[in-house]
Amino acid sequence: MKNCLECSYTFTIIDRFKSIFTGKLRCKKCNTIYRVKRSIYRFIYYLVIYLSSIFVAPIFTNYKGIPLGFLSRLL
């Protein structure tokens, strides 16, 4: 949901992101609470977001992975 049905308030990305964890979307203007319905499309949407954040995060943090050279030193 992008807009409130009562007052036409446009929900921000942060508001929609919070609704992932709480399951509720609250309008800041009129305090109307919307419950997020569970569906397969919602599951697919969140799965794509989680997987993309997992694969994109190492790019921005310069994560090099686990060095496997220590195994050759142990053997």
Short mmCIF file of N, CA, C and O in Angstrom, two decimals:
data_model
loop_
_atom_site.label_atom_id
_atom_site.label_comp_id
_atom_site.label_asym_id
_atom_site.label_seq_id
_atom_site.Cartn_x
_atom_site.Cartn_y
_atom_site.Cartn_z
N MET A 1 0.85 -1.17 0.00
CA MET A 1 0.00 0.00 0.00
C MET A 1 0.90 1.23 0.00
O MET A 1 1.81 1.33 0.80
N LYS A 2 0.64 2.12 -0.92
CA LYS A 2 1.46 3.32 -1.03
C LYS A 2 0.82 4.54 -0.38
O LYS A 2 1.53 5.42 0.10
N ASN A 3 -0.50 4.61 -0.39
CA ASN A 3 -1.20 5.77 0.15
C ASN A 3 -2.24 5.33 1.18
O ASN A 3 -2.83 4.26 1.05
N CYS A 4 -2.48 6.22 2.14
CA CYS A 4 -3.54 5.99 3.12
C CYS A 4 -4.89 6.18 2.43
O CYS A 4 -5.07 7.11 1.63
N LEU A 5 -5.84 5.32 2.72
CA LEU A 5 -7.15 5.42 2.08
C LEU A 5 -8.00 6.56 2.67
O LEU A 5 -8.89 7.07 2.01
N GLU A 6 -7.70 6.96 3.89
CA GLU A 6 -8.48 8.01 4.55
C GLU A 6 -8.02 9.42 4.18
O GLU A 6 -8.82 10.26 3.83
N CYS A 7 -6.70 9.65 4.28
CA CYS A 7 -6.20 11.03 4.10
C CYS A 7 -5.22 11.18 2.94
O CYS A 7 -4.67 12.25 2.76
N SER A 8 -4.97 10.12 2.20
CA SER A 8 -4.06 10.12 1.05
C SER A 8 -2.62 10.44 1.42
O SER A 8 -1.86 10.98 0.61
N TYR A 9 -2.22 10.10 2.64
CA TYR A 9 -0.83 10.26 3.06
C TYR A 9 0.02 9.22 2.32
O TYR A 9 -0.34 8.05 2.25
N THR A 10 1.14 9.64 1.76
CA THR A 10 2.02 8.72 1.06
C THR A 10 2.99 8.10 2.05
O THR A 10 3.75 8.81 2.70
N PHE A 11 2.95 6.78 2.19
CA PHE A 11 3.84 6.09 3.11
C PHE A 11 5.26 6.10 2.57
O PHE A 11 5.49 5.92 1.38
N THR A 12 6.21 6.32 3.46
CA THR A 12 7.61 6.33 3.08
C THR A 12 8.13 4.90 3.01
O THR A 12 7.48 3.96 3.45
N ILE A 13 9.32 4.77 2.49
CA ILE A 13 9.94 3.45 2.41
C ILE A 13 10.22 2.92 3.81
O ILE A 13 10.07 1.73 4.07
N ILE A 14 10.58 3.79 4.72
CA ILE A 14 10.86 3.38 6.09
C ILE A 14 9.59 2.87 6.76
O ILE A 14 9.62 1.87 7.49
N ASP A 15 8.46 3.52 6.51
CA ASP A 15 7.19 3.06 7.06
C ASP A 15 6.85 1.66 6.55
O ASP A 15 6.44 0.79 7.32
N ARG A 16 7.06 1.45 5.27
CA ARG A 16 6.76 0.14 4.69
C ARG A 16 7.75 -0.91 5.16
O ARG A 16 7.39 -2.07 5.34
N PHE A 17 8.99 -0.51 5.40
CA PHE A 17 9.99 -1.46 5.90
C PHE A 17 9.66 -1.89 7.32
O PHE A 17 9.83 -3.05 7.69
N LYS A 18 9.16 -0.96 8.15
CA LYS A 18 8.75 -1.30 9.52
C LYS A 18 7.57 -2.26 9.52
O LYS A 18 7.44 -3.09 10.41
N SER A 19 6.73 -2.16 8.51
CA SER A 19 5.57 -3.05 8.46
C SER A 19 5.96 -4.50 8.20
O SER A 19 5.18 -5.41 8.46
N ILE A 20 7.18 -4.73 7.72
CA ILE A 20 7.66 -6.10 7.53
C ILE A 20 7.72 -6.81 8.87
O ILE A 20 7.31 -7.95 9.01
N PHE A 21 8.24 -6.12 9.88
CA PHE A 21 8.44 -6.74 11.18
C PHE A 21 7.20 -6.71 12.05
O PHE A 21 6.94 -7.66 12.78
N THR A 22 6.43 -5.64 11.97
CA THR A 22 5.26 -5.52 12.84
C THR A 22 4.00 -6.11 12.23
O THR A 22 3.10 -6.52 12.95
N GLY A 23 3.90 -6.12 10.91
CA GLY A 23 2.69 -6.62 10.25
C GLY A 23 1.59 -5.57 10.19
O GLY A 23 0.49 -5.84 9.73
N LYS A 24 1.89 -4.37 10.67
CA LYS A 24 0.91 -3.28 10.66
C LYS A 24 1.52 -2.05 10.03
O LYS A 24 2.71 -1.79 10.16
N LEU A 25 0.69 -1.28 9.36
CA LEU A 25 1.12 -0.05 8.72
C LEU A 25 0.27 1.08 9.29
O LEU A 25 -0.95 1.05 9.17
N ARG A 26 0.91 2.05 9.94
CA ARG A 26 0.19 3.13 10.62
C ARG A 26 0.41 4.44 9.90
O ARG A 26 1.53 4.81 9.57
N CYS A 27 -0.69 5.14 9.64
CA CYS A 27 -0.63 6.46 9.01
C CYS A 27 -0.20 7.48 10.06
O CYS A 27 -0.72 7.50 11.17
N LYS A 28 0.73 8.36 9.69
CA LYS A 28 1.22 9.36 10.63
C LYS A 28 0.28 10.55 10.76
O LYS A 28 0.31 11.26 11.76
N LYS A 29 -0.57 10.76 9.76
CA LYS A 29 -1.49 11.90 9.81
C LYS A 29 -2.75 11.59 10.61
O LYS A 29 -3.11 12.30 11.54
N CYS A 30 -3.43 10.49 10.24
CA CYS A 30 -4.74 10.23 10.86
C CYS A 30 -4.72 9.02 11.80
O CYS A 30 -5.76 8.66 12.35
N ASN A 31 -3.55 8.41 12.02
CA ASN A 31 -3.37 7.27 12.93
C ASN A 31 -4.22 6.06 12.57
O ASN A 31 -4.57 5.27 13.43
N THR A 32 -4.54 5.90 11.32
CA THR A 32 -5.26 4.72 10.87
C THR A 32 -4.26 3.57 10.77
O THR A 32 -3.15 3.74 10.30
N ILE A 33 -4.68 2.40 11.24
CA ILE A 33 -3.80 1.24 11.22
C ILE A 33 -4.29 0.25 10.18
O ILE A 33 -5.47 -0.12 10.16
N TYR A 34 -3.38 -0.17 9.31
CA TYR A 34 -3.69 -1.16 8.29
C TYR A 34 -2.92 -2.43 8.61
O TYR A 34 -1.74 -2.38 8.94
N ARG A 35 -3.57 -3.56 8.51
CA ARG A 35 -2.91 -4.84 8.71
C ARG A 35 -2.47 -5.36 7.35
O ARG A 35 -3.23 -5.33 6.39
N VAL A 36 -1.25 -5.83 7.30
CA VAL A 36 -0.70 -6.34 6.06
C VAL A 36 -1.16 -7.78 5.88
O VAL A 36 -0.95 -8.62 6.76
N LYS A 37 -1.82 -8.05 4.77
CA LYS A 37 -2.31 -9.39 4.50
C LYS A 37 -1.17 -10.29 4.07
O LYS A 37 -0.28 -9.88 3.34
N ARG A 38 -1.24 -11.53 4.49
CA ARG A 38 -0.22 -12.51 4.10
C ARG A 38 -0.64 -13.15 2.79
O ARG A 38 -1.76 -13.60 2.64
N SER A 39 0.31 -13.17 1.86
CA SER A 39 0.06 -13.81 0.58
C SER A 39 1.39 -14.31 0.02
O SER A 39 2.46 -13.98 0.53
N ILE A 40 1.33 -15.09 -1.00
CA ILE A 40 2.53 -15.63 -1.62
C ILE A 40 3.34 -14.52 -2.27
O ILE A 40 4.58 -14.55 -2.29
N TYR A 41 2.68 -13.49 -2.77
CA TYR A 41 3.39 -12.38 -3.40
C TYR A 41 4.19 -11.59 -2.38
O TYR A 41 5.29 -11.14 -2.66
N ARG A 42 3.64 -11.43 -1.20
CA ARG A 42 4.36 -10.75 -0.12
C ARG A 42 5.58 -11.56 0.28
O ARG A 42 6.66 -11.00 0.48
N PHE A 43 5.44 -12.88 0.36
CA PHE A 43 6.57 -13.74 0.69
C PHE A 43 7.67 -13.64 -0.35
O PHE A 43 8.85 -13.52 -0.02
N ILE A 44 7.31 -13.67 -1.61
CA ILE A 44 8.30 -13.57 -2.69
C ILE A 44 8.99 -12.21 -2.66
O ILE A 44 10.21 -12.11 -2.84
N TYR A 45 8.22 -11.15 -2.42
CA TYR A 45 8.78 -9.80 -2.35
C TYR A 45 9.82 -9.69 -1.24
O TYR A 45 10.93 -9.20 -1.45
N TYR A 46 9.51 -10.17 -0.05
CA TYR A 46 10.43 -10.10 1.07
C TYR A 46 11.62 -11.03 0.88
O TYR A 46 12.73 -10.71 1.29
N LEU A 47 11.41 -12.17 0.25
CA LEU A 47 12.51 -13.07 -0.04
C LEU A 47 13.52 -12.42 -0.98
O LEU A 47 14.73 -12.51 -0.77
N VAL A 48 13.03 -11.74 -1.99
CA VAL A 48 13.92 -11.03 -2.92
C VAL A 48 14.67 -9.92 -2.21
O VAL A 48 15.87 -9.73 -2.42
N ILE A 49 14.01 -9.19 -1.33
CA ILE A 49 14.67 -8.11 -0.59
C ILE A 49 15.74 -8.66 0.33
O ILE A 49 16.86 -8.15 0.37
N TYR A 50 15.44 -9.72 1.06
CA TYR A 50 16.42 -10.30 1.98
C TYR A 50 17.62 -10.86 1.22
O TYR A 50 18.76 -10.62 1.60
N LEU A 51 17.38 -11.59 0.16
CA LEU A 51 18.48 -12.18 -0.59
C LEU A 51 19.33 -11.11 -1.27
O LEU A 51 20.56 -11.22 -1.31
N SER A 52 18.69 -10.08 -1.79
CA SER A 52 19.47 -9.01 -2.42
C SER A 52 20.31 -8.26 -1.40
O SER A 52 21.44 -7.87 -1.68
N SER A 53 19.78 -8.06 -0.19
CA SER A 53 20.57 -7.37 0.83
C SER A 53 21.74 -8.24 1.29
O SER A 53 22.82 -7.72 1.60
N ILE A 54 21.56 -9.56 1.29
CA ILE A 54 22.65 -10.44 1.68
C ILE A 54 23.77 -10.40 0.65
O ILE A 54 24.95 -10.39 0.98
N PHE A 55 23.41 -10.37 -0.64
CA PHE A 55 24.42 -10.40 -1.68
C PHE A 55 25.01 -9.03 -2.00
O PHE A 55 26.12 -8.93 -2.51
N VAL A 56 24.30 -7.96 -1.69
CA VAL A 56 24.79 -6.61 -1.98
C VAL A 56 25.59 -6.05 -0.83
O VAL A 56 26.53 -5.27 -1.05
N ALA A 57 25.30 -6.43 0.39
CA ALA A 57 25.99 -5.89 1.56
C ALA A 57 27.50 -6.09 1.52
O ALA A 57 28.25 -5.16 1.85
N PRO A 58 28.01 -7.25 1.11
CA PRO A 58 29.48 -7.40 1.07
C PRO A 58 30.17 -6.45 0.09
O PRO A 58 31.33 -6.11 0.28
N ILE A 59 29.47 -6.01 -0.92
CA ILE A 59 30.07 -5.08 -1.89
C ILE A 59 30.39 -3.75 -1.22
O ILE A 59 31.44 -3.16 -1.44
N PHE A 60 29.50 -3.28 -0.36
CA PHE A 60 29.68 -1.98 0.27
C PHE A 60 30.55 -2.04 1.51
O PHE A 60 31.04 -1.03 1.97
N THR A 61 30.74 -3.23 2.08
CA THR A 61 31.55 -3.35 3.29
C THR A 61 32.95 -3.88 3.01
O THR A 61 33.72 -4.08 3.93
N ASN A 62 33.27 -4.11 1.73
CA ASN A 62 34.58 -4.63 1.33
C ASN A 62 34.91 -5.94 2.03
O ASN A 62 36.04 -6.19 2.46
N TYR A 63 33.92 -6.78 2.16
CA TYR A 63 34.09 -8.09 2.79
C TYR A 63 34.82 -9.00 1.83
O TYR A 63 34.42 -9.19 0.70
N LYS A 64 35.92 -9.56 2.28
CA LYS A 64 36.76 -10.38 1.41
C LYS A 64 36.49 -11.87 1.56
O LYS A 64 37.05 -12.68 0.84
N GLY A 65 35.68 -12.26 2.49
CA GLY A 65 35.40 -13.67 2.71
C GLY A 65 36.34 -14.27 3.73
O GLY A 65 37.20 -13.60 4.31
N ILE A 66 36.21 -15.54 3.95
CA ILE A 66 37.04 -16.24 4.92
C ILE A 66 38.31 -16.71 4.21
O ILE A 66 38.22 -17.42 3.21
N PRO A 67 39.45 -16.33 4.71
CA PRO A 67 40.69 -16.79 4.06
C PRO A 67 40.89 -18.28 4.30
O PRO A 67 40.90 -18.74 5.44
N LEU A 68 41.03 -19.03 3.25
CA LEU A 68 41.17 -20.47 3.37
C LEU A 68 42.63 -20.90 3.36
O LEU A 68 42.92 -22.08 3.36
N GLY A 69 43.55 -19.96 3.33
CA GLY A 69 44.97 -20.28 3.33
C GLY A 69 45.43 -20.90 4.65
O GLY A 69 46.45 -21.59 4.69
N PHE A 70 44.72 -20.67 5.72
CA PHE A 70 45.13 -21.21 7.00
C PHE A 70 45.02 -22.74 7.03
O PHE A 70 45.72 -23.39 7.80
N LEU A 71 44.18 -23.32 6.19
CA LEU A 71 44.06 -24.77 6.15
C LEU A 71 45.34 -25.41 5.64
O LEU A 71 45.77 -26.46 6.15
N SER A 72 46.00 -24.81 4.67
CA SER A 72 47.23 -25.37 4.15
C SER A 72 48.36 -25.28 5.18
O SER A 72 49.23 -26.13 5.24
N ARG A 73 48.33 -24.24 6.03
CA ARG A 73 49.33 -24.12 7.07
C ARG A 73 49.13 -25.15 8.17
O ARG A 73 50.07 -25.61 8.77
N LEU A 74 47.86 -25.49 8.43
CA LEU A 74 47.59 -26.47 9.47
C LEU A 74 47.97 -27.88 9.02
O LEU A 74 48.42 -28.69 9.81
N LEU A 75 47.77 -28.18 7.74
CA LEU A 75 48.07 -29.50 7.24
C LEU A 75 49.55 -29.67 7.06
O LEU A 75 50.18 -30.61 7.23
#
